[in-house]
Tab-separated table of C-alpha atoms in Angstrom:
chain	number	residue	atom	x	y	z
A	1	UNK	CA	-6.099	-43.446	0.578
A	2	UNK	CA	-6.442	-44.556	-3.022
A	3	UNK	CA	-2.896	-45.073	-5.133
A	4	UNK	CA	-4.550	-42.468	-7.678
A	5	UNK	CA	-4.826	-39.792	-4.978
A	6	UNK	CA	-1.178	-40.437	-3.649
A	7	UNK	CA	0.111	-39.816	-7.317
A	8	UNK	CA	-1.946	-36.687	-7.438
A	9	UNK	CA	-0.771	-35.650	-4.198
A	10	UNK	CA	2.909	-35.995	-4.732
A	11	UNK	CA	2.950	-34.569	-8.282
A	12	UNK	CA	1.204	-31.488	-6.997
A	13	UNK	CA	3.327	-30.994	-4.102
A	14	UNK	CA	6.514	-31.205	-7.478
A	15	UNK	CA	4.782	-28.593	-9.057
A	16	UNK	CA	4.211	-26.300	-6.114
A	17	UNK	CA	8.093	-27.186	-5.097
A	18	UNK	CA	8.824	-25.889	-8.509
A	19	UNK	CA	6.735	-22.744	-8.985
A	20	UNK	CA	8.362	-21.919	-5.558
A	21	UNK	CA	12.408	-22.174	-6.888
A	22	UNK	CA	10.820	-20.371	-9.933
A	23	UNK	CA	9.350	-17.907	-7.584
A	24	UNK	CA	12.779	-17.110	-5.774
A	25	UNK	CA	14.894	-17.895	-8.878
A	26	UNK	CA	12.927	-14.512	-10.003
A	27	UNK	CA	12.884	-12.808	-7.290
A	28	UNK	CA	16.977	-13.030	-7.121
A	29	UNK	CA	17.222	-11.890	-10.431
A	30	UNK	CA	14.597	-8.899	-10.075
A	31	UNK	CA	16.415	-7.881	-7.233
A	32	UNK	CA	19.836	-8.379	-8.994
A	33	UNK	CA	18.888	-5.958	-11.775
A	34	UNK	CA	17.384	-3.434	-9.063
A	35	UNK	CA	20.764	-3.161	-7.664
A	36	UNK	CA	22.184	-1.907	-11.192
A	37	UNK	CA	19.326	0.365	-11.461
A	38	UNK	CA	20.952	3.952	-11.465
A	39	UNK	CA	19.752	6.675	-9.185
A	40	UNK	CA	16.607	8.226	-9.715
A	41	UNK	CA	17.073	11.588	-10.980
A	42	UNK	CA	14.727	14.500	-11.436
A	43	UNK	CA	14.053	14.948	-14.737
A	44	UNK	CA	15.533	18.989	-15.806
A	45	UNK	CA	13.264	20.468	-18.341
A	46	UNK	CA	13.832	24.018	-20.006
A	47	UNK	CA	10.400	25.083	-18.270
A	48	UNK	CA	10.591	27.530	-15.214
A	49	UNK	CA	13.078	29.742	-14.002
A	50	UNK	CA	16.542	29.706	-15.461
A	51	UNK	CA	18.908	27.581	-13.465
A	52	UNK	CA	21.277	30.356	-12.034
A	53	UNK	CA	19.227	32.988	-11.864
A	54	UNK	CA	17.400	34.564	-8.828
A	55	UNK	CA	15.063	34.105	-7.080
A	56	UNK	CA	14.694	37.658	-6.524
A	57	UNK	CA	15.126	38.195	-10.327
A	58	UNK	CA	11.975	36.420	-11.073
A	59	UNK	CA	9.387	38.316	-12.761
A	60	UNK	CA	6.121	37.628	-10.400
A	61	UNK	CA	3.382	39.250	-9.460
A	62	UNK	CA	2.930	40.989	-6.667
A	63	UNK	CA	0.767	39.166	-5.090
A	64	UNK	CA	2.637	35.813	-5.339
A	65	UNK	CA	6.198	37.830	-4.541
A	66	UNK	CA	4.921	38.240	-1.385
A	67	UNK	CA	3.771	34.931	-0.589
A	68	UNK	CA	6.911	33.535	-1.537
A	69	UNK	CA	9.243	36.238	-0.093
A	70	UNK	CA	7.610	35.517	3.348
A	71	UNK	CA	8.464	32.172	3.371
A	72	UNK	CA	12.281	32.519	2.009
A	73	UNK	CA	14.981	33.444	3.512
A	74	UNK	CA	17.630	34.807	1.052
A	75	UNK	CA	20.559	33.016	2.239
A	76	UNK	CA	18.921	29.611	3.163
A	77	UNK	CA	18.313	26.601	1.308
A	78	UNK	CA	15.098	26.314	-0.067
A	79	UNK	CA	12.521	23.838	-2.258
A	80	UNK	CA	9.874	24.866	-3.604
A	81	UNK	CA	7.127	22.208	-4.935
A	82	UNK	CA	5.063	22.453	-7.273
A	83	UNK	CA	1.864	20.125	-6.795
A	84	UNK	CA	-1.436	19.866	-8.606
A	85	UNK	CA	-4.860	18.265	-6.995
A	86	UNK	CA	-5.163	17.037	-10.567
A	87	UNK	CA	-2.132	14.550	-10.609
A	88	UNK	CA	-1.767	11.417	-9.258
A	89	UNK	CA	1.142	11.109	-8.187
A	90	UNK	CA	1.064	14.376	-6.448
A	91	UNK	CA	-0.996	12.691	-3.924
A	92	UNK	CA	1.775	10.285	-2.763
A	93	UNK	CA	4.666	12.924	-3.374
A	94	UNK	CA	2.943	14.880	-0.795
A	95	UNK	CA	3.100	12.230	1.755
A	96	UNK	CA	6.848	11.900	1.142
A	97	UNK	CA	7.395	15.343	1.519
A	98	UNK	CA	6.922	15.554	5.284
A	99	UNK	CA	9.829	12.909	5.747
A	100	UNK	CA	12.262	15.065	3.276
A	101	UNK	CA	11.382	18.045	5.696
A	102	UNK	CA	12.105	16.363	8.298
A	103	UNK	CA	15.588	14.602	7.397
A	104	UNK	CA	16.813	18.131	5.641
A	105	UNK	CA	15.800	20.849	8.453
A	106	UNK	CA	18.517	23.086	7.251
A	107	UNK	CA	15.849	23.541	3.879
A	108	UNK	CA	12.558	25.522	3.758
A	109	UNK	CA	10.065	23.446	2.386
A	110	UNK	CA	7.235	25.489	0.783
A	111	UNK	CA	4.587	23.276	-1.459
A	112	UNK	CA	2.496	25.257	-4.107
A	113	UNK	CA	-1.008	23.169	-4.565
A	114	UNK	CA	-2.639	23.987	-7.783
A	115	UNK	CA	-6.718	23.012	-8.533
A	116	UNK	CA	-10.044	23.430	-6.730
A	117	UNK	CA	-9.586	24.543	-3.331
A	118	UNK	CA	-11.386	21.655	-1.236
A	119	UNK	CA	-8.540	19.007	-2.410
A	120	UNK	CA	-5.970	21.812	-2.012
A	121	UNK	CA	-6.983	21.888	1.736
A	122	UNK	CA	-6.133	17.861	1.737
A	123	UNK	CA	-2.901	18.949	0.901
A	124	UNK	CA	-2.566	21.258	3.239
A	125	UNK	CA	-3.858	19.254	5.910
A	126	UNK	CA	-1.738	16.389	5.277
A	127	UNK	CA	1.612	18.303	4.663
A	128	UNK	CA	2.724	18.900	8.312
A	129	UNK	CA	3.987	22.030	10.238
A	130	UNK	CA	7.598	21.541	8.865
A	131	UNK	CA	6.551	22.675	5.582
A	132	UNK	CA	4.810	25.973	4.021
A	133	UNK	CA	1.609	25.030	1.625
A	134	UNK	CA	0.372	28.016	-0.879
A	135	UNK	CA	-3.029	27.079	-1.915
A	136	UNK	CA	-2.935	27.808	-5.743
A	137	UNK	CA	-6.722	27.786	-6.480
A	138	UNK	CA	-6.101	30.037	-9.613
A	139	UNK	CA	-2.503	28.527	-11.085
A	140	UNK	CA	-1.329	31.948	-11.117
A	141	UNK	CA	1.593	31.092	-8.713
A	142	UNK	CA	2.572	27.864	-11.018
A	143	UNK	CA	2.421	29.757	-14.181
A	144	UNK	CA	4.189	32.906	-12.617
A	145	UNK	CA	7.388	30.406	-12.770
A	146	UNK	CA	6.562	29.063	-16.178
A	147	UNK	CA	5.737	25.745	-14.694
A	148	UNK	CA	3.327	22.965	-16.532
A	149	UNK	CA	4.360	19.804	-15.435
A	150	UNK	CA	3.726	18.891	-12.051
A	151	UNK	CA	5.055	17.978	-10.043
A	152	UNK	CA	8.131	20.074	-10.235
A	153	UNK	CA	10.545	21.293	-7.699
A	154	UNK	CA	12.866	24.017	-7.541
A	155	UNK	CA	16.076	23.857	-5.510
A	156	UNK	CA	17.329	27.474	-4.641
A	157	UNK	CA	20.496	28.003	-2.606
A	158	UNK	CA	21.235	31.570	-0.806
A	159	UNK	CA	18.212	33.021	-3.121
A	160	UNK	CA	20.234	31.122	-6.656
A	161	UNK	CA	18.862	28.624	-8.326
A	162	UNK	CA	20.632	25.497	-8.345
A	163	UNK	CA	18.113	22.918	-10.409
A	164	UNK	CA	14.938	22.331	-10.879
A	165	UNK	CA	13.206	19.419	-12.074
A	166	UNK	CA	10.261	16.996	-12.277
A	167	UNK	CA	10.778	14.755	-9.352
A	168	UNK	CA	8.490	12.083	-8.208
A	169	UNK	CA	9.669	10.357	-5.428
A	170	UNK	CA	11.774	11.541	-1.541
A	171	UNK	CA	14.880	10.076	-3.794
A	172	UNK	CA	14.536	12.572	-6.614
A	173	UNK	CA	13.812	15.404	-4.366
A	174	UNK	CA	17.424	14.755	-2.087
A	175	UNK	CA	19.252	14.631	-5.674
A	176	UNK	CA	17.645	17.745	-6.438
A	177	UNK	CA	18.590	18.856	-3.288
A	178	UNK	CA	22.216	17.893	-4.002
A	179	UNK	CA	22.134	19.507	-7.694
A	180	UNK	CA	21.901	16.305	-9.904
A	181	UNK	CA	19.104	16.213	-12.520
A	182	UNK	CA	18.878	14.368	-15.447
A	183	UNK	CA	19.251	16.538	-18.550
A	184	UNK	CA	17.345	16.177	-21.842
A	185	UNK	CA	14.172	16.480	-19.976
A	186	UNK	CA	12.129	17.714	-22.623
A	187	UNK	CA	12.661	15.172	-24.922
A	188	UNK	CA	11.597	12.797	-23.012
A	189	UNK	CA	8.308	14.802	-22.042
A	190	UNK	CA	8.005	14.971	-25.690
A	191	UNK	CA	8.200	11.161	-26.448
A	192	UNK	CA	5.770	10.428	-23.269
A	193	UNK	CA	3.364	12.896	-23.865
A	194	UNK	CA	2.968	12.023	-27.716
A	195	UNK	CA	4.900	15.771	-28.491
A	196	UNK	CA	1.471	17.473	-27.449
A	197	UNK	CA	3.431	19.106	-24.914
B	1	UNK	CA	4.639	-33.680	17.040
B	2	UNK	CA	3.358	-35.294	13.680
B	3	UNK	CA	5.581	-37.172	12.006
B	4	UNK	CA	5.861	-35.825	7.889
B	5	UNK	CA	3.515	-38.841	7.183
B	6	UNK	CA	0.608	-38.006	9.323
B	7	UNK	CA	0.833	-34.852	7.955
B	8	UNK	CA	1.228	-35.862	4.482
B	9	UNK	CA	-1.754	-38.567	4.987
B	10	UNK	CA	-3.642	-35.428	6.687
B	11	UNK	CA	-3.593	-33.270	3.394
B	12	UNK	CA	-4.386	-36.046	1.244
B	13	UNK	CA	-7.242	-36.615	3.650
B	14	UNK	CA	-8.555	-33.203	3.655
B	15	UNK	CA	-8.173	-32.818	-0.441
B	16	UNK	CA	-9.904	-36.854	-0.933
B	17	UNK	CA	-12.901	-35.653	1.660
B	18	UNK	CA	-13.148	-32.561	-0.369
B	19	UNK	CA	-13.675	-34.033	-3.375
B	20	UNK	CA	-16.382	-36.422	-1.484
B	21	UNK	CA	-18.075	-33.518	0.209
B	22	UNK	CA	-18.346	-31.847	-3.470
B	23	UNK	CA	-19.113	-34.828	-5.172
B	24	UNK	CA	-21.667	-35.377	-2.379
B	25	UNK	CA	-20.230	-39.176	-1.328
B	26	UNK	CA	-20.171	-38.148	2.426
B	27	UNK	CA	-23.536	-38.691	4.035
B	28	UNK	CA	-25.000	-35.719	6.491
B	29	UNK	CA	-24.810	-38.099	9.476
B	30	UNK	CA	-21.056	-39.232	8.881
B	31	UNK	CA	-20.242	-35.808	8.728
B	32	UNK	CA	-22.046	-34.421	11.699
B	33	UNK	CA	-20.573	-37.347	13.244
B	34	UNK	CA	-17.413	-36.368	13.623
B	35	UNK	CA	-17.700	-33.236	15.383
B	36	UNK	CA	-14.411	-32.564	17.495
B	37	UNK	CA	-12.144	-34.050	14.927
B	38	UNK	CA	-9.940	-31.543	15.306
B	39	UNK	CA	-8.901	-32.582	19.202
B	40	UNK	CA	-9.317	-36.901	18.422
B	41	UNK	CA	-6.714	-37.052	15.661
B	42	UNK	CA	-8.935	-40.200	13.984
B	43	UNK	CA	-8.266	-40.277	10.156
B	44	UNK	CA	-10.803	-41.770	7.910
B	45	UNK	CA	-11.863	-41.097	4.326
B	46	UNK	CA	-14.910	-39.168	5.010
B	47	UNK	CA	-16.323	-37.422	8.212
B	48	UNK	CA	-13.809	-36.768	10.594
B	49	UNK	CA	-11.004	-35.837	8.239
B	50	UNK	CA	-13.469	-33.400	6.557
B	51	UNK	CA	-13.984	-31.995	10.033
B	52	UNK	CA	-10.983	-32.380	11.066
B	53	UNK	CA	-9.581	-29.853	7.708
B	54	UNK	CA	-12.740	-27.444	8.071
B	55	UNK	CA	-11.800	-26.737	11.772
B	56	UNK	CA	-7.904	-26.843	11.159
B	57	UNK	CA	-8.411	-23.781	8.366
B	58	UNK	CA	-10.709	-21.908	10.471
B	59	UNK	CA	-8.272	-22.357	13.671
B	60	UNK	CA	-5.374	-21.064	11.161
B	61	UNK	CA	-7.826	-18.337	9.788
B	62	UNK	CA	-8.283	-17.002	13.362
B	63	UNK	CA	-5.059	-16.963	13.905
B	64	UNK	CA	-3.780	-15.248	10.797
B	65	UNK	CA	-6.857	-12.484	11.367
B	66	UNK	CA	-5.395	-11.734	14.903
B	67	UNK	CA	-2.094	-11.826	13.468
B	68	UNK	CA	-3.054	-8.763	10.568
B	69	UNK	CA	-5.672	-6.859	12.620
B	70	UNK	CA	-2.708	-6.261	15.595
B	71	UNK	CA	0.110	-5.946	13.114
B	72	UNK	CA	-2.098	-3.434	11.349
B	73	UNK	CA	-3.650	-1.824	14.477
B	74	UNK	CA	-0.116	-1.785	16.118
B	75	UNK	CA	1.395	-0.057	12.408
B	76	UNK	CA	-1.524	2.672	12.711
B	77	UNK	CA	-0.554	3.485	16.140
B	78	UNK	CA	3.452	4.096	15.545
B	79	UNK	CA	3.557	5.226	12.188
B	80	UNK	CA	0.265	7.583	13.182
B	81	UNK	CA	1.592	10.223	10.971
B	82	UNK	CA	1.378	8.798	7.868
B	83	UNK	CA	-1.878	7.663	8.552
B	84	UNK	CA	-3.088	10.631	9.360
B	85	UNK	CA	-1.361	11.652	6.145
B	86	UNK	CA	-3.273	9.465	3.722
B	87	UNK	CA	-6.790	10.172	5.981
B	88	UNK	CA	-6.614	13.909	5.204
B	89	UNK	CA	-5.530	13.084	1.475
B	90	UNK	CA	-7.949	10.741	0.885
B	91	UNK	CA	-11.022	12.910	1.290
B	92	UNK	CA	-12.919	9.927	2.899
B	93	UNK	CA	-13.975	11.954	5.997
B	94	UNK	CA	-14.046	15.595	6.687
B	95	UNK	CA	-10.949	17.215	7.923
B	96	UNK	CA	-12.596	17.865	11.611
B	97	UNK	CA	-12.956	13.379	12.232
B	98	UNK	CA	-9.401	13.050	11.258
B	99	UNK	CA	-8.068	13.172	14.591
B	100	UNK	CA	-10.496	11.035	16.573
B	101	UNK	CA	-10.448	8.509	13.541
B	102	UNK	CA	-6.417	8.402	12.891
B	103	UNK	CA	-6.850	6.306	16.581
B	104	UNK	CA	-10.295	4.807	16.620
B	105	UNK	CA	-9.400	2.909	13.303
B	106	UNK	CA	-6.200	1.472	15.267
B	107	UNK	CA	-8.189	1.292	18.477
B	108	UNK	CA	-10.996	-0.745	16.781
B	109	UNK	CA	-8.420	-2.948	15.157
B	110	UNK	CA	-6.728	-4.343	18.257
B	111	UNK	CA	-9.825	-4.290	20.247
B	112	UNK	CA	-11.072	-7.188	17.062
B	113	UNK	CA	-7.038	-8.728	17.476
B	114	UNK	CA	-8.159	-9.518	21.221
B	115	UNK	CA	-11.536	-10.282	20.901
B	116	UNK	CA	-10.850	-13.124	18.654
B	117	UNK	CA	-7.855	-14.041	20.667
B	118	UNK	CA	-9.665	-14.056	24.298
B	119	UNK	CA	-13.269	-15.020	22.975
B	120	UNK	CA	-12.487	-17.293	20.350
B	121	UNK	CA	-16.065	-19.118	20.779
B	122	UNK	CA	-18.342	-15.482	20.300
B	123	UNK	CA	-18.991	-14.434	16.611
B	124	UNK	CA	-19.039	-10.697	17.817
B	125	UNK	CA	-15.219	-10.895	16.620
B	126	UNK	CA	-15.031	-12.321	13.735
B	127	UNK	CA	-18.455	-10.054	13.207
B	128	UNK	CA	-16.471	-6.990	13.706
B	129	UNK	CA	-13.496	-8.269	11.729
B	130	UNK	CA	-16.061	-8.562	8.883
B	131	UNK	CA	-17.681	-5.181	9.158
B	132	UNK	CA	-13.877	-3.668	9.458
B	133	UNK	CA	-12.710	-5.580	6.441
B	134	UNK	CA	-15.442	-4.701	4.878
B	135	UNK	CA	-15.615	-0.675	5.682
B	136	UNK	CA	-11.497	-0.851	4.389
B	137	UNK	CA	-12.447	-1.957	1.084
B	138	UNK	CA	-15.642	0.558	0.050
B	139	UNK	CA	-12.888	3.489	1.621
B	140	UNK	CA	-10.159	1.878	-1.245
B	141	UNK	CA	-12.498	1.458	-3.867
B	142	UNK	CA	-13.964	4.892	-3.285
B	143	UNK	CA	-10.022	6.750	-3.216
B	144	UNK	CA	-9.441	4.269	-6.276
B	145	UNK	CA	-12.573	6.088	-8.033
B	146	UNK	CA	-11.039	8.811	-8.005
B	147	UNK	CA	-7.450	8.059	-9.558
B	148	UNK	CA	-5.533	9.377	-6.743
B	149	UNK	CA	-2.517	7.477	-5.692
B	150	UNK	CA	-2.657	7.924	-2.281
B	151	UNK	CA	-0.701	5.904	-0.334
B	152	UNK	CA	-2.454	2.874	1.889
B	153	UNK	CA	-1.018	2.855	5.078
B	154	UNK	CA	-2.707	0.032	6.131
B	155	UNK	CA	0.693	-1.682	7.585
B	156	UNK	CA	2.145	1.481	8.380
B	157	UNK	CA	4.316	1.289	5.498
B	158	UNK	CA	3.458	4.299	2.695
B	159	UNK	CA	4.397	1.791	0.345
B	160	UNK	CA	1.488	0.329	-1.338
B	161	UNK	CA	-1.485	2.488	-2.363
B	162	UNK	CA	-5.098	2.205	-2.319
B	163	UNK	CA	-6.014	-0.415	-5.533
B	164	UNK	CA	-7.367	-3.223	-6.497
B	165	UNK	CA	-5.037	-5.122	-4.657
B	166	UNK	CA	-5.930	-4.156	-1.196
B	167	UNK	CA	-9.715	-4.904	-2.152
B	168	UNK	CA	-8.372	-8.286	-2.951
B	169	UNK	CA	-6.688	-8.973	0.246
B	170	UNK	CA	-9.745	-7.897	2.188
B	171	UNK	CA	-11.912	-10.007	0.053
B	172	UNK	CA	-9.935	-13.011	0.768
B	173	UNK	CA	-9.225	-12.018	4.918
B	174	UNK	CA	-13.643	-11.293	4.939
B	175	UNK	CA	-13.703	-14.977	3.781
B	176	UNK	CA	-11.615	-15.952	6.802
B	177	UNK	CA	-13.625	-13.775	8.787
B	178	UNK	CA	-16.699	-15.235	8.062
B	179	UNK	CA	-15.603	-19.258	8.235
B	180	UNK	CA	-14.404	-18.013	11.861
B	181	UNK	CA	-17.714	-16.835	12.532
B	182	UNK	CA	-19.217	-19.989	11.357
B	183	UNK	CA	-16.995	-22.306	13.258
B	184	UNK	CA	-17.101	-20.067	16.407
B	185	UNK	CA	-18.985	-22.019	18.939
B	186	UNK	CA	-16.744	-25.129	18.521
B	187	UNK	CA	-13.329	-22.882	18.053
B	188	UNK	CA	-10.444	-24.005	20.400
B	189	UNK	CA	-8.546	-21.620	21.975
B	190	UNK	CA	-5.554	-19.693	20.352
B	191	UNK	CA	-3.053	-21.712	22.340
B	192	UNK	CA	-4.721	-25.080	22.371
B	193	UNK	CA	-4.600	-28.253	19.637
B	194	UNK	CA	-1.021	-28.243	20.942
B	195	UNK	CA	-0.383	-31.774	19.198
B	196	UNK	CA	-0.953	-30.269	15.798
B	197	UNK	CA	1.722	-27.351	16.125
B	198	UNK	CA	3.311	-28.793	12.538
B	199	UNK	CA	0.310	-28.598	10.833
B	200	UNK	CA	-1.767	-25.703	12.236
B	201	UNK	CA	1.525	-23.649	11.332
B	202	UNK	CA	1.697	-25.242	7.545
B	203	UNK	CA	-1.993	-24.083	6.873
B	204	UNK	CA	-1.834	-20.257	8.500
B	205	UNK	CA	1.665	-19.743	6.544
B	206	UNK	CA	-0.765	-20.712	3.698
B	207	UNK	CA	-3.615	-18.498	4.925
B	208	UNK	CA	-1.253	-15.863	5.576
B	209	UNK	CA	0.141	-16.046	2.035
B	210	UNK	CA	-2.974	-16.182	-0.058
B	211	UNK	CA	-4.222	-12.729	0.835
B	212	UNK	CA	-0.639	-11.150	0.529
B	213	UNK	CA	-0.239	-12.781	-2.814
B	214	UNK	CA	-3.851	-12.120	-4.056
B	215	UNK	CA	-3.115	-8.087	-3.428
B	216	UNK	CA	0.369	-8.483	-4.992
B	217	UNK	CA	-1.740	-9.946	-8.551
B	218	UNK	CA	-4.456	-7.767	-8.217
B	219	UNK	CA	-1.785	-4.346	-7.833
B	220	UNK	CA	0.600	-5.879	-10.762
B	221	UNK	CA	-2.746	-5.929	-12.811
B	222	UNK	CA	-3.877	-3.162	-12.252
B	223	UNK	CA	-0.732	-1.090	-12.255
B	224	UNK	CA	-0.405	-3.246	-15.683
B	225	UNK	CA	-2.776	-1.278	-17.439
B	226	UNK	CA	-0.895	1.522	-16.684
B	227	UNK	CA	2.022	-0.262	-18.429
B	228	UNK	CA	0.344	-0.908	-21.502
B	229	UNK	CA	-0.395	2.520	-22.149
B	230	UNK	CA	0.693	4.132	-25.100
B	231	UNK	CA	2.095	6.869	-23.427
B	232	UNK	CA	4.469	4.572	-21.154
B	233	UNK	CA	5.909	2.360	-23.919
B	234	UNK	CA	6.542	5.867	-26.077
B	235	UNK	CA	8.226	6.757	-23.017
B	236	UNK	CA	10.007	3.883	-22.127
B	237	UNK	CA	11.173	3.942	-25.785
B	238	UNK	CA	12.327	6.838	-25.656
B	239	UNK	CA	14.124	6.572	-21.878
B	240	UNK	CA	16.083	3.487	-23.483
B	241	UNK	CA	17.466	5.471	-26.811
B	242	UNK	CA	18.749	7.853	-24.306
């Protein structure tokens, strides 16, 4: 083994020894600011139904009334979701919703899948038994509630609702679940959306 | 056991016959020479050395390709659910194979975890490794197409999604898969080249990390883009005056 190569050899191995403290040095302060990190809330916008008002107060068509109406008992807890086949986040949302149905039993789950109707039967196949999925095809259930952001949940307690919100992730939809949301939604939509919304 | 020398000496071996092989210093009969290296533990510049770190990353390849085709098999069959999830959301098959494919995929993977465990010497596993690896990655690229974050699964976890990353990873594990392939008829068994325990474990904690960090580049870049859109730093603005 040539002197030249042993030089090369060790000051490689310093370098990799290095990038690795670097590695964990950032790692430990990543994870140091995730722990400061507040709860993720869902996001309350002024869009949908009034938070307090009924569920039974809510003008909707007939049609959709009874969709909902069989699915909802008055005096239980119960989430509705509103998802889109257009939105990509939807996608994992859905996935998460099976394990918040099956942590909270003591809510009705019903998911409302908006777009063309061969995605909206992914949904439905991949959203299990523990959960109610309205295919959408038209929107006319999502914009019955006034809803344009997806995806959006509504929270409603013995038939009142309690919050409502855009909510991404299994974390956002237990706050909503416990009635925390994040006001001053609509700013924000404003700001990220460029105010064309 | 290898002292930290002889391992030390066997690097700078493997990286010096490298640069000979490239540089074309090593003749064709020195190299096919020195066959077996692996097993003899001679040293020397060229030849055996070169042999010797050829063999050692395709024994460490093998082993890290059993290693992620059972942990992944094995992840399929107890978290079934959530593959099943991201089968039915990903569109790749219609709804009616989902059931008989949420366990053939798992079934297929373990069935390549043995194969190249119990017939190390046979290319029909790292073969089938190949044509897995390489099915996984036209399924991501196709749910990529499509913009839909739909979670992986490919671990079980629901964590990371189907992206550039995961294309990576398989690019890098096909690689393995195909030096296995190549090296087949004189692999040694899972178990054997019990005096290089030190060093066999060295390169597949290497081999094992280049794929995982590969995917974790390839996500960060892609989900980078998705940073430096307008949109996102508005928002982020805007979540910050707040």
């Amino acid at each position: 083994m040539s002197g030249g190569w042993t030089v090369a050899f060790a000051l490689l191995t310093l370098v990799t020894l290095s990038l690795c403290v670097c590695v964990l040095a950032l790692a430990r302060y990543v994870a140091s600011l995730a722990t400061r990190l507040p709860e993720p809330l869902p996001l309350e916008l002024t869009q949908g139904p009034e938070v307090g008002s009924y569920l039974a107060d809510q003008l909707l068509p007939e049609s959709v009334q009874a969709r909902v109406s069989e699915r909802v008992s008055p005096t239980a807890r119960t989430l509705i979701v509103f998802l889109s086949t257009s939105c990509s986040s939807c996608y994992r949302l859905a996935t998460e919703l099976n394990r918040f149905a099956r942590d909270a039993r003591d809510t009705s789950v019903i998911v409302a899948v908006a777009g063309d109707e061969e995605r909206g039967r992914r949904f439905e196949n991949a959203i299990d038994h523990r959960s109610s999925v309205l295919l959408d095809v038209d929107g006319r259930m999502t914009r019955s509630f006034g809803i344009s952001t997806v995806p959006f949940a509504i929270f409603y307690e013995d038939g009142l609702l309690k919050a409502k919100g855009v909510a991404n992730t299994r974390a956002m939809l237990e706050n909503l679940a416990g009635g925390f949301t994040r006001k001053g939604g609509d700013e924000l939509l404003a700001a990220f959306t460029g105010g064309s919304s | 056991m290898l002292s930290s020398e002889s391992v030390l000496t066997s690097f700078v071996n493997g990286i010096t016959v490298a640069a000979d092989l490239t540089l074309g210093r090593c003749s064709d009969t020195r190299t096919r020479s020195a066959a077996n290296g692996l097993s003899d533990g001679r040293l020397s510049v060229c030849g055996e050395s070169g042999v010797l770190g050829v063999s050692l990353a395709a024994h460490a390849a093998q082993v890290v390709l059993i290693v992620v085709f059972a942990v992944a098999g094995g992840a399929k069959i107890v978290f079934a659910s959530r593959f099943r999830e991201t089968l039915y959301l990903s569109g790749l098959l219609p709804a009616r194979l989902v059931p008989t494919v949420r366990w053939l995929v798992p079934i297929v993977e373990v069935s390549v975890a043995i194969l190249l465990a119990v017939a190390p010497r046979q290319t029909f596993g790292p073969g089938l490794a190949a044509i897995a690896l390489t099915s996984f990655s036209v399924a991501a690229w196709r749910v990529r197409r499509t913009s839909a974050s739909v979670p992986c699964a490919c671990f079980g976890s629901s964590e990371s999604r189907f992206d550039v990353g995961v294309i990576a990873r398989n690019a890098i594990l096909l690689c393995y898969a195909i030096l296995v392939a190549l090296r087949a008829r004189d692999a040694p068994g899972v178990l054997d080249d019990a005096g290089r325990p030190l060093l066999l474990l060295l390169t597949v904690a290497l081999l094992t990390a280049l794929p995982a960090l590969a995917k974790s580049a390839a996500s960060s870049w892609d989900a980078a883009g998705e940073l430096a859109d307008d949109a996102v730093v508005r928002h982020s603005r805007a979540l910050a005056r707040g």
